[in-house]
Amino acid sequence: MKFEINSYQDYQKEYQKSVINPEGFWAEKANEFIWRKKWNNVLSWNFTEPTIKWFEGGKLNITENCLDRHLQERGNKIAYIWEPNNPNEKNIKITYFELYTKVCRFANVLKNNGIKKGDRVCMYMPMIPELVVSMLACARIGAIHSVVYAGFSSDALANRIQDTQSKLLITSNGAYRGTKQIKIKTIVDEALKKCESIKKVIVVKRTDENISMLTGRDVLWKDEEANVGDTCNAVEMDAEDILFVLYTSGSTGKPKGIVHTCAGYMVYVDYTFRNIFHCSQQDVYWCSADIGWITGHSYLVYGPLLSGVTSVMFEGIPTYPDAGRYWEVIDKHNVNIFYTSPTAIRALMTYDIDFVDKHQLTSLKLLGTVGEPINESAWKWYYKHIGKEKCFIVDTWWQTETGGIAISPLLNVSYPKPGYAMHPLPGIQPTIVDGTGKKLIGNEVQGQLCIKFPWPGMLRTIYNNPERYKQTYFTDFPGFYFTGDGCKRDKNGDYRITGRVDDLIKISGHLLGTAEIENAINSHHKVVESAVIGYPHPIKGNAICAFVVPFKTSENPEQLKLEIIEQVSHLIGPIAKPDKVQLITELPKTRSGKIMRRILQKILGGETTHFGDTSTLINPKVIETLVKENIKEFQLNNNQH
Ligand code: WTA
């Protein structure tokens, strides 16, 4: 496998090239792929309109690069080792040739069910091989895939289907998660009551759950796949045609459908995958992320397949049947490169170290984390107990919007530095700005992270909503892409991400909007209004506290709190459940009606006197009441424990 970056000199050379001549730099990378027709123009862009186009005029199909081009050289190589939830169930190994055939067959199924280029297809599935096959089958025929994480509720699923107007949904009857069986199809049936666009549902039978099938709408994967051909010509796609839509939370209640296109995404994900993970052709690579998130899309599906690497795909959870499952899987499949989340590491750290020590972990060469800041103690535990002090750790910073990793330590380039994402990847030109938009030059600066030049993997728009695209990313700091993250560049020029600076919160690595959760809470008939804030949590990174103003506080408050938590789970999904609910009489608001979250944050932290400037509060007395209510709540909880 080719790595451009294997020393500090390489990194500097690549980085310089990418800044001085970005078009030449990326054209050289793009030349390595199979194109039906090469591009006319590498890049046209402006961040004002905004418009970004890479490789315009180029024609290709990403699946020819993920599958067809490997067949001759490594058709019999394993693409995926699928490890089921239950360790006693047999794992499945799928070669590149088998994957190619499955994708072609399922692409034929999609065609038989009326799917054409440009149609949207939604997937709501557990981590089973059919999910990868579905995504690639869509890409094969030019349909746009929209994967929805199978932990979302039926309402959340329905909203996403309505936004894309998907014609077809692929799902499973049920899912295994640890000791639980999830009734996936029941959630789907509920969602589809509100989704007229869906004409067909294709169901994979994963569990022994009996389900009802709606005649005319629902069909079984295995029946559909029984009588189709083994080959399917790839549809020629324009470089800038949409490859997929993936939803992420935003600062309004409605999630944003992030749009990625075929060529730029492919070139960027491939470049970052190769240079960050340094997989050789013999290596086994494992990204433990769910495919319902961008990490799964880029570094469990497209990245490794473009490189022709062998990946582990895991259906289960890290604590089933016990807290040693990840380590057992690493030994079982001789995993060399392991990429996971800080939340998983923090959760596993709380168990007896024997769960780690009874495994060898000698195959490991490189470790990675993604999705949220990693605290120093988790980094050190990972380095010592999992990496045995010999594996380099890549703490990769990126976003659904960036398509691929944008800032990361690099093997043989960076020195180990816990908590630092370190170096911008070639092609990424970070700029730190202060609150007024002034560029902070030089080292030892801290502010908000922007990127000043386009890179091929960046989002192209928000599905159906170009205005929101402009507003969210290109308006606060004109001329820049704004990430929404705080960032520090230290005295050595190394980057550290300090967390979100907007109304979004990372909980267990999942990005959630405070407005989205507040909307869910406010829809409870006993609630007047609410404000959601994040606070530090030892395992999840952040937890949610909801301050809720009910119509009447006197009526069974504990019951109401439970109902509120249930309401959020029902409308969004269990990942968004508040950890604490505090019933209060009034929210601290400015005269213009904005909630002063800063005050709530301080109150939750136990502050009683120092609240800074509160002159804009509509009712300054509210603080006193909130402090009293917080103390009461604290005493109540302590008495309960
Ligand atoms: C956060 C996940 C610190 C950040 C790939 C970003 C991180 C958001 C890191 C995007 C990291 C991601 N260190 N924070 N290494 N990686 N983040 O869209 O706040 O789910 O903006 O993409 O996660 O989350 P998303």
Coordinates of C-alpha atoms in Angstrom, one line a residue, residues 67-334:
L67 CA -14.7 -3.6 -5.9
D68 CA -14.1 -4.2 -9.6
R69 CA -10.5 -2.9 -9.6
H70 CA -9.5 -5.3 -6.8
L71 CA -11.0 -8.5 -8.4
Q72 CA -8.0 -9.5 -10.5
E73 CA -5.3 -8.9 -7.8
R74 CA -7.2 -9.7 -4.6
G75 CA -10.6 -11.2 -5.6
N76 CA -10.1 -14.0 -3.0
K77 CA -8.9 -11.7 -0.3
I78 CA -11.3 -11.2 2.6
A79 CA -13.0 -7.8 2.6
Y80 CA -15.0 -8.3 5.8
I81 CA -14.8 -10.6 8.7
W82 CA -18.2 -10.2 10.2
E83 CA -18.3 -10.9 14.0
P84 CA -21.8 -11.5 15.4
N85 CA -23.2 -10.2 18.6
N86 CA -23.1 -13.7 20.2
P87 CA -19.6 -15.1 20.2
N88 CA -21.0 -18.6 19.9
E89 CA -22.5 -17.8 16.5
K90 CA -20.2 -18.4 13.6
N91 CA -18.5 -15.4 12.1
I92 CA -18.8 -14.8 8.4
K93 CA -15.9 -14.1 6.0
I94 CA -16.7 -12.3 2.8
T95 CA -14.1 -12.0 0.0
Y96 CA -13.8 -9.1 -2.4
F97 CA -15.2 -11.3 -5.1
E98 CA -18.2 -12.4 -3.0
L99 CA -18.8 -8.8 -1.9
Y100 CA -18.8 -7.7 -5.6
T101 CA -21.3 -10.4 -6.5
K102 CA -23.6 -9.6 -3.5
V103 CA -23.5 -6.0 -4.4
C104 CA -24.3 -6.7 -8.1
R105 CA -27.1 -9.0 -7.2
F106 CA -28.7 -6.6 -4.7
A107 CA -28.3 -3.7 -7.2
N108 CA -30.4 -5.8 -9.6
V109 CA -32.9 -6.3 -6.8
L110 CA -33.1 -2.5 -6.3
K111 CA -33.6 -2.1 -10.0
N112 CA -36.4 -4.7 -10.0
N113 CA -38.1 -2.7 -7.3
G114 CA -38.1 0.5 -9.4
I115 CA -35.0 2.2 -8.1
K116 CA -33.2 4.4 -10.6
K117 CA -30.3 6.9 -10.6
G118 CA -31.0 9.8 -8.2
D119 CA -33.7 8.0 -6.2
R120 CA -33.2 8.1 -2.4
V121 CA -33.0 4.8 -0.5
C122 CA -33.1 4.7 3.3
M123 CA -31.5 2.0 5.4
Y124 CA -32.4 1.4 9.0
M125 CA -30.4 -1.7 9.9
P126 CA -28.2 -3.3 12.5
M127 CA -24.5 -3.9 11.9
I128 CA -24.9 -6.8 9.4
P129 CA -23.1 -7.3 6.1
E130 CA -26.4 -6.6 4.2
L131 CA -26.0 -2.9 5.3
V132 CA -22.7 -2.6 3.5
V133 CA -24.1 -4.5 0.5
S134 CA -27.1 -2.1 0.4
M135 CA -25.0 1.0 0.4
L136 CA -22.7 -0.2 -2.3
A137 CA -25.7 -1.5 -4.4
C138 CA -27.2 2.0 -4.3
A139 CA -23.9 3.5 -5.3
R140 CA -23.6 1.0 -8.1
I141 CA -26.8 2.2 -9.8
G142 CA -26.5 5.8 -8.8
A143 CA -29.2 5.8 -6.1
I144 CA -28.5 8.0 -3.1
H145 CA -28.2 6.2 0.2
S146 CA -29.4 7.6 3.5
V147 CA -28.5 5.4 6.4
V148 CA -30.3 6.1 9.7
Y149 CA -28.7 4.8 12.9
A150 CA -30.9 2.0 14.2
G151 CA -30.9 3.4 17.7
F152 CA -33.1 6.3 16.6
S153 CA -36.8 6.2 17.4
S154 CA -39.6 5.8 14.8
D155 CA -40.2 9.5 14.9
A156 CA -36.6 10.4 14.2
L157 CA -36.6 7.8 11.4
A158 CA -39.8 9.2 9.9
N159 CA -38.4 12.8 9.9
R160 CA -35.4 11.7 8.0
I161 CA -37.4 9.7 5.4
Q162 CA -39.7 12.6 4.9
D163 CA -36.8 15.0 4.3
T164 CA -35.2 12.8 1.6
Q165 CA -38.5 11.5 0.2
S166 CA -36.9 8.1 0.1
K167 CA -38.7 5.6 -2.2
L168 CA -37.5 2.4 -0.7
L169 CA -36.4 1.3 2.8
I170 CA -34.1 -1.5 3.7
T171 CA -34.4 -3.0 7.2
S172 CA -34.3 -6.1 9.2
N173 CA -36.9 -8.0 11.3
G174 CA -34.9 -7.5 14.5
A175 CA -31.5 -6.8 15.9
Y176 CA -29.3 -8.3 18.6
R177 CA -27.6 -5.9 21.0
G178 CA -25.9 -7.7 23.9
T179 CA -28.6 -9.6 25.7
K180 CA -31.4 -7.5 24.1
Q181 CA -33.4 -8.2 21.0
I182 CA -34.6 -5.0 19.3
K183 CA -37.8 -5.0 17.3
I184 CA -36.5 -3.1 14.3
K185 CA -39.4 -3.8 12.0
T186 CA -42.0 -2.6 14.5
I187 CA -40.2 0.7 14.8
V188 CA -40.1 0.9 11.0
D189 CA -43.9 0.1 10.7
E190 CA -44.6 2.9 13.1
A191 CA -42.5 5.4 11.2
L192 CA -43.9 4.4 7.9
K193 CA -47.4 5.5 9.0
K194 CA -46.1 9.0 8.3
C195 CA -44.0 8.3 5.2
E196 CA -46.0 8.1 2.0
S197 CA -42.9 8.3 -0.2
I198 CA -41.8 4.7 0.7
K199 CA -43.2 2.3 -1.8
K200 CA -41.2 -0.8 -1.0
V201 CA -39.6 -2.2 2.2
I202 CA -36.9 -4.9 1.8
V203 CA -36.5 -6.9 5.0
V204 CA -33.5 -9.0 6.0
K205 CA -34.3 -11.8 8.4
R206 CA -31.7 -11.5 11.1
T207 CA -33.4 -12.7 14.3
D208 CA -36.1 -15.3 14.9
E209 CA -38.6 -12.6 15.6
N210 CA -41.9 -13.1 13.7
I211 CA -43.0 -10.0 12.0
S212 CA -45.9 -8.8 10.0
M213 CA -45.3 -8.0 6.3
L214 CA -47.6 -5.6 4.5
T215 CA -48.6 -7.2 1.2
G216 CA -47.6 -5.2 -1.8
R217 CA -45.1 -3.1 0.2
D218 CA -42.9 -5.5 2.2
V219 CA -40.7 -8.1 0.6
L220 CA -38.0 -10.4 2.0
W221 CA -34.3 -9.8 1.0
K222 CA -33.8 -13.5 0.4
D223 CA -36.8 -13.9 -1.9
E224 CA -35.9 -10.9 -3.9
E225 CA -32.3 -12.0 -4.3
A226 CA -33.2 -15.5 -5.3
N227 CA -33.7 -14.9 -9.0
V228 CA -31.4 -12.1 -10.1
G229 CA -28.1 -12.1 -12.1
D230 CA -24.6 -12.0 -10.6
T231 CA -23.5 -8.9 -12.5
C232 CA -24.7 -5.4 -12.8
N233 CA -23.1 -2.7 -14.8
A234 CA -22.1 0.3 -12.8
V235 CA -24.0 3.5 -13.7
E236 CA -21.7 6.3 -14.9
M237 CA -21.9 9.1 -12.3
D238 CA -20.8 12.7 -12.5
A239 CA -18.1 13.6 -10.0
E240 CA -20.5 16.0 -8.3
D241 CA -23.5 13.7 -8.3
I242 CA -24.7 12.9 -4.7
L243 CA -23.3 9.7 -3.3
F244 CA -25.2 9.9 0.1
V245 CA -27.0 12.0 2.6
L246 CA -26.3 11.5 6.3
Y247 CA -28.1 13.3 9.0
T248 CA -26.4 15.2 11.8
S249 CA -27.9 17.3 14.5
G250 CA -28.1 21.1 14.1
S251 CA -28.8 24.0 16.3
T252 CA -32.4 24.2 15.3
G253 CA -34.6 21.2 16.2
K254 CA -34.4 19.7 12.7
P255 CA -31.4 17.5 11.8
K256 CA -29.4 18.5 8.7
G257 CA -29.0 16.1 5.8
I258 CA -25.3 16.4 5.0
V259 CA -24.6 15.8 1.3
H260 CA -21.5 14.1 0.0
T261 CA -20.7 13.7 -3.7
C262 CA -19.0 10.8 -5.5
A263 CA -15.5 11.9 -6.6
G264 CA -14.3 14.3 -4.0
Y265 CA -15.4 12.2 -1.1
M266 CA -13.7 9.1 -2.6
V267 CA -10.4 10.9 -3.2
Y268 CA -10.3 12.4 0.3
V269 CA -11.4 9.3 2.3
D270 CA -8.9 7.2 0.4
Y271 CA -6.0 9.6 1.0
T272 CA -6.7 10.0 4.7
F273 CA -7.4 6.3 5.3
R274 CA -4.1 5.3 3.8
N275 CA -1.9 7.9 5.5
I276 CA -3.5 7.8 8.9
F277 CA -3.9 4.0 9.4
H278 CA -1.0 2.8 7.5
C279 CA -2.6 -0.6 6.8
S280 CA -0.5 -3.0 4.8
Q281 CA -2.1 -5.5 2.5
Q282 CA -1.7 -8.2 5.1
D283 CA -3.1 -6.2 8.0
V284 CA -6.5 -6.7 9.6
Y285 CA -8.2 -3.4 10.4
W286 CA -11.2 -2.8 12.7
C287 CA -13.2 0.3 13.0
S288 CA -15.8 -0.3 15.8
A289 CA -18.1 2.6 14.8
D290 CA -21.7 2.0 13.7
I291 CA -22.3 2.5 10.0
G292 CA -25.2 4.8 11.0
W293 CA -22.6 7.5 11.7
I294 CA -20.0 9.1 9.4
T295 CA -17.1 7.2 10.9
G296 CA -18.8 3.9 9.7
H297 CA -19.4 5.3 6.2
S298 CA -15.9 6.6 5.7
Y299 CA -13.7 4.2 7.7
L300 CA -15.6 1.0 7.8
V301 CA -17.1 1.0 4.3
Y302 CA -15.5 3.3 1.7
G303 CA -12.0 3.9 3.1
P304 CA -10.9 0.3 3.6
L305 CA -12.6 -1.0 0.5
L306 CA -10.9 1.6 -1.7
S307 CA -7.6 0.3 -0.3
G308 CA -8.6 -3.4 -0.6
V309 CA -8.0 -4.0 3.1
T310 CA -9.5 -6.7 5.3
S311 CA -11.9 -5.2 7.9
V312 CA -13.6 -6.6 10.9
M313 CA -17.3 -5.6 11.2
F314 CA -18.8 -6.1 14.6
E315 CA -22.5 -6.5 15.3
G316 CA -22.4 -6.4 19.1
I317 CA -21.5 -4.2 22.0
P318 CA -18.2 -3.9 24.0
T319 CA -19.6 -5.3 27.2
Y320 CA -21.3 -8.5 25.9
P321 CA -20.9 -11.3 27.0
D322 CA -18.4 -9.4 29.2
A323 CA -16.2 -6.3 29.2
G324 CA -13.4 -8.2 27.4
R325 CA -15.3 -8.6 24.2
Y326 CA -13.3 -6.1 22.1
W327 CA -10.0 -7.6 23.3
E328 CA -11.3 -11.1 22.6
V329 CA -12.2 -10.1 19.0
I330 CA -8.8 -8.5 18.5
D331 CA -7.1 -11.7 19.4
K332 CA -9.5 -13.9 17.6
H333 CA -9.0 -12.1 14.2
N334 CA -5.5 -10.9 14.8

